[in-house]
Short mmCIF file of C-alpha atoms in Angstrom, two decimals:
data_model
loop_
_atom_site.label_atom_id
_atom_site.label_comp_id
_atom_site.label_asym_id
_atom_site.label_seq_id
_atom_site.Cartn_x
_atom_site.Cartn_y
_atom_site.Cartn_z
CA GLY A 104 -7.22 17.09 -2.55
CA GLN A 105 -7.08 13.61 -1.02
CA ASN A 106 -4.58 14.15 1.85
CA ILE A 107 -4.32 11.40 4.45
CA ASP A 108 -2.73 12.54 7.67
CA GLN A 109 -1.27 10.41 10.41
CA PRO A 110 1.49 10.94 12.93
CA THR A 111 5.04 10.06 11.70
CA GLU A 112 6.28 8.17 14.74
CA MET A 113 4.99 6.81 18.03
CA THR A 114 6.49 4.84 20.88
CA ALA A 115 4.82 2.68 23.45
CA THR A 116 5.66 0.14 26.13
CA GLU A 117 5.13 -3.63 25.84
CA GLY A 118 1.73 -4.57 27.38
CA ALA A 119 0.34 -1.09 26.93
CA ILE A 120 -2.44 0.30 24.60
CA VAL A 121 -1.72 2.64 21.74
CA GLN A 122 -4.01 4.59 19.40
CA ILE A 123 -2.85 5.65 15.94
CA ASN A 124 -5.08 8.32 14.43
CA CYS A 125 -5.71 9.14 10.78
CA THR A 126 -7.62 12.00 9.21
CA TYR A 127 -8.69 12.40 5.69
CA GLN A 128 -10.71 14.64 3.33
CA THR A 129 -14.29 13.32 3.25
CA SER A 130 -15.25 14.04 -0.36
CA GLY A 131 -15.47 10.78 -2.35
CA PHE A 132 -14.82 8.60 0.62
CA ASN A 133 -15.79 4.94 0.12
CA GLY A 134 -13.90 2.98 2.72
CA LEU A 135 -10.77 3.00 4.91
CA PHE A 136 -8.10 0.35 5.36
CA TRP A 137 -5.33 -0.12 7.81
CA TYR A 138 -2.23 -2.06 6.82
CA GLN A 139 0.82 -3.13 8.86
CA GLN A 140 4.22 -3.06 7.28
CA HIS A 141 7.33 -4.50 8.97
CA ALA A 142 10.65 -3.07 7.75
CA GLY A 143 11.62 -4.56 4.32
CA GLU A 144 8.38 -6.53 4.04
CA ALA A 145 5.07 -6.22 2.21
CA PRO A 146 2.14 -4.27 3.82
CA THR A 147 -0.41 -6.75 5.22
CA PHE A 148 -4.12 -6.06 5.64
CA LEU A 149 -5.38 -5.34 9.17
CA SER A 150 -8.85 -3.88 8.88
CA TYR A 151 -11.55 -2.31 6.66
CA ASN A 152 -14.16 0.20 7.80
CA VAL A 153 -16.91 1.70 5.65
CA LEU A 154 -19.55 2.40 8.28
CA ASP A 155 -19.24 4.44 11.51
CA GLY A 156 -18.19 2.63 14.56
CA LEU A 157 -15.67 0.25 15.99
CA GLU A 158 -14.53 -2.96 14.36
CA GLU A 159 -12.72 -5.36 16.72
CA LYS A 160 -10.42 -8.12 15.60
CA GLY A 161 -8.47 -9.65 18.46
CA ARG A 162 -5.90 -7.29 19.91
CA PHE A 163 -6.52 -4.77 17.06
CA SER A 164 -9.61 -2.49 16.74
CA SER A 165 -10.32 0.13 14.12
CA PHE A 166 -12.79 3.03 14.45
CA LEU A 167 -14.38 5.28 11.82
CA SER A 168 -16.33 8.52 11.85
CA ARG A 169 -17.25 9.37 8.32
CA SER A 170 -18.67 12.85 9.22
CA LYS A 171 -15.40 13.84 10.93
CA GLY A 172 -13.11 12.25 8.33
CA TYR A 173 -11.41 10.39 11.23
CA SER A 174 -10.22 6.91 11.98
CA TYR A 175 -7.99 5.31 14.57
CA LEU A 176 -6.32 1.98 15.01
CA LEU A 177 -6.19 0.70 18.56
CA LEU A 178 -3.56 -1.83 19.53
CA LYS A 179 -3.95 -3.53 22.97
CA GLU A 180 -1.58 -5.64 24.91
CA LEU A 181 1.36 -4.47 22.83
CA GLN A 182 4.00 -6.94 21.89
CA MET A 183 7.49 -6.31 20.62
CA LYS A 184 6.49 -7.80 17.23
CA ASP A 185 3.95 -4.95 16.83
CA SER A 186 6.87 -2.68 16.10
CA ALA A 187 6.10 -1.73 12.55
CA SER A 188 4.70 0.97 10.32
CA TYR A 189 0.98 1.31 10.23
CA LEU A 190 -0.57 2.60 6.96
CA CYS A 191 -3.94 4.34 6.75
CA ALA A 192 -5.45 4.14 3.25
CA VAL A 193 -8.65 5.60 1.95
CA TRP A 194 -10.67 4.43 -1.05
CA PHE A 195 -11.88 7.40 -3.06
CA SER A 196 -14.48 6.97 -5.71
CA GLY A 197 -16.44 9.14 -8.03
CA GLY A 198 -14.73 8.75 -11.42
CA TYR A 199 -11.45 7.85 -9.96
CA ASN A 200 -11.58 4.61 -7.98
CA LYS A 201 -8.29 4.44 -6.19
CA LEU A 202 -6.70 3.72 -2.80
CA ILE A 203 -4.76 6.64 -1.40
CA PHE A 204 -2.20 5.96 1.39
CA GLY A 205 -0.95 8.04 4.21
CA ALA A 206 2.81 8.18 4.81
CA GLY A 207 2.44 5.70 7.64
CA THR A 208 3.10 5.78 11.38
CA ARG A 209 6.28 4.09 12.60
CA LEU A 210 5.56 2.45 16.00
CA ALA A 211 8.36 1.36 18.24
CA VAL A 212 7.43 -0.87 21.12
CA HIS A 213 9.82 -0.96 24.07
CA PRO A 214 10.22 -3.50 26.90
CA GLU B 141 3.34 -15.23 2.22
CA THR B 142 0.54 -13.16 0.67
CA GLY B 143 0.31 -15.02 -2.66
CA VAL B 144 2.07 -12.25 -4.50
CA THR B 145 5.71 -12.71 -5.53
CA GLN B 146 8.12 -10.25 -6.87
CA THR B 147 11.53 -10.62 -8.52
CA PRO B 148 14.15 -9.45 -8.16
CA ARG B 149 14.01 -8.46 -4.49
CA HIS B 150 17.01 -6.03 -4.88
CA LEU B 151 18.21 -4.31 -8.05
CA VAL B 152 21.03 -1.88 -8.65
CA MET B 153 21.21 -0.28 -12.08
CA GLY B 154 22.96 2.60 -13.85
CA MET B 155 21.02 5.37 -15.56
CA THR B 156 21.56 3.92 -18.99
CA ASN B 157 20.52 0.29 -18.19
CA LYS B 158 17.32 -1.34 -19.08
CA LYS B 159 15.84 -3.75 -16.56
CA SER B 160 12.42 -5.28 -15.75
CA LEU B 161 10.61 -6.02 -12.57
CA LYS B 162 8.31 -9.07 -12.40
CA CYS B 163 5.21 -9.69 -10.34
CA GLU B 164 3.18 -12.82 -10.12
CA GLN B 165 -0.03 -13.39 -8.18
CA HIS B 166 -1.38 -16.88 -7.27
CA LEU B 167 -4.78 -15.69 -5.91
CA GLY B 168 -6.90 -15.71 -9.05
CA HIS B 169 -7.43 -11.95 -8.88
CA ASN B 170 -8.52 -9.71 -11.70
CA ALA B 171 -6.70 -6.60 -10.85
CA MET B 172 -2.97 -5.81 -10.38
CA TYR B 173 -1.13 -2.68 -9.31
CA TRP B 174 2.28 -1.02 -9.21
CA TYR B 175 3.13 1.28 -6.33
CA LYS B 176 6.28 3.28 -5.59
CA GLN B 177 7.32 3.63 -1.93
CA SER B 178 10.03 6.23 -1.17
CA ALA B 179 11.41 6.85 2.26
CA LYS B 180 9.01 8.70 4.55
CA LYS B 181 6.54 9.21 1.69
CA PRO B 182 3.09 7.60 1.15
CA LEU B 183 2.82 4.74 -1.27
CA GLU B 184 2.17 6.24 -4.69
CA LEU B 185 -0.01 4.46 -7.11
CA MET B 186 1.70 4.11 -10.53
CA PHE B 187 -0.48 1.81 -12.64
CA VAL B 188 -3.62 -0.27 -12.36
CA TYR B 189 -4.56 -3.25 -14.59
CA SER B 190 -7.94 -4.85 -14.64
CA LEU B 191 -8.29 -8.11 -16.72
CA GLU B 192 -4.96 -7.21 -18.40
CA GLU B 193 -6.27 -3.80 -19.54
CA ARG B 194 -4.57 -0.69 -18.15
CA VAL B 195 -7.18 1.36 -16.32
CA GLU B 196 -5.04 3.90 -14.57
CA ASN B 197 -1.80 5.60 -15.43
CA ASN B 198 -1.07 7.95 -12.55
CA SER B 199 1.00 10.53 -14.44
CA VAL B 200 4.07 8.28 -14.43
CA PRO B 201 7.09 9.22 -16.58
CA SER B 202 7.47 7.20 -19.81
CA ARG B 203 10.80 5.76 -18.51
CA PHE B 204 8.45 3.33 -16.59
CA SER B 205 6.58 1.02 -18.93
CA PRO B 206 4.18 -1.60 -17.57
CA GLU B 207 3.08 -4.78 -19.22
CA CYS B 208 0.40 -7.25 -18.18
CA PRO B 209 0.43 -10.27 -20.50
CA ASN B 210 -2.19 -12.15 -18.42
CA SER B 211 -4.14 -11.67 -15.19
CA SER B 212 -1.47 -13.46 -13.14
CA HIS B 213 1.63 -11.56 -14.34
CA LEU B 214 2.71 -7.97 -14.26
CA PHE B 215 5.95 -6.40 -15.40
CA LEU B 216 7.48 -2.95 -15.02
CA HIS B 217 10.08 -2.17 -17.66
CA LEU B 218 12.67 0.40 -16.69
CA HIS B 219 14.94 2.41 -18.89
CA THR B 220 17.07 5.52 -18.53
CA LEU B 221 16.04 5.96 -14.89
CA GLN B 222 17.12 8.81 -12.66
CA PRO B 223 18.65 8.52 -9.09
CA GLU B 224 15.40 9.92 -7.64
CA ASP B 225 13.66 6.83 -8.98
CA SER B 226 15.44 4.77 -6.31
CA ALA B 227 12.74 3.40 -4.08
CA LEU B 228 10.78 0.24 -3.10
CA TYR B 229 8.47 -0.88 -5.81
CA LEU B 230 5.53 -2.82 -4.66
CA CYS B 231 3.11 -4.99 -6.66
CA ALA B 232 -0.38 -5.65 -5.41
CA SER B 233 -3.41 -7.51 -6.51
CA SER B 234 -7.13 -7.53 -5.63
CA GLN B 235 -10.24 -9.38 -6.78
CA ASP B 236 -11.58 -6.31 -8.55
CA SER B 237 -10.19 -2.81 -9.21
CA THR B 238 -13.51 -0.99 -8.78
CA GLU B 239 -14.84 -2.56 -5.57
CA ALA B 240 -13.85 -0.46 -2.53
CA SER B 241 -14.04 -3.33 -0.04
CA ASN B 242 -11.59 -5.61 -1.87
CA GLU B 243 -8.36 -5.60 0.10
CA GLN B 244 -5.13 -5.45 -1.82
CA PHE B 245 -2.54 -8.12 -1.31
CA PHE B 246 1.02 -6.82 -1.62
CA GLY B 247 4.18 -8.56 -2.71
CA PRO B 248 7.51 -8.12 -0.84
CA GLY B 249 8.71 -5.40 -3.25
CA THR B 250 11.84 -4.77 -5.28
CA ARG B 251 14.34 -2.41 -3.70
CA LEU B 252 15.70 -0.40 -6.56
CA THR B 253 18.84 1.72 -6.49
CA VAL B 254 19.70 3.87 -9.48
CA LEU B 255 23.26 5.02 -9.58
#
């Protein structure tokens, strides 16, 4: 199977830090994406990890551990506009190159 | 704006209607995709086209029929749909369908309601 698991919902306070976790089955793994999707809008690319470690991009960072089948998205200095769904997606290869998405984590940022 | 446009943005149709969804990408990409997004479910890949050739048909019922006349345009033809087909249909494109690092750029989607 190619299950991608992430929490359904999270809440956080403006200005705080939040970590959204994602776990996946490691067989065939060839890269992991995080996308942000505001309600009624298209998903937009946030980050791509293929090697272990932390990738930092402004207020957003993404971490990957290939051996553990684990990633997280870290959002710092939260703003109200960060309220959105965050989609974890894994590229699986080995005869079936495709991007498999998790169900998304709906983040609500409160004042 | 992601460079991928979709029309219509909203569509309501009866089960006996025939309609088409249109997607256009202005990014010069070689691969295009159709996804279905139902409430509280993961995005489901439906079809993949690479250089206008269908390379993936993810066990989608025949009442959904894709068409890719050129690398910039992708259609999804709909006929005799069921109420459970109501969902957000997203189109995406990427530079290449086989390269893992190529991010996919999504259109805004068509919200489809089948009555």
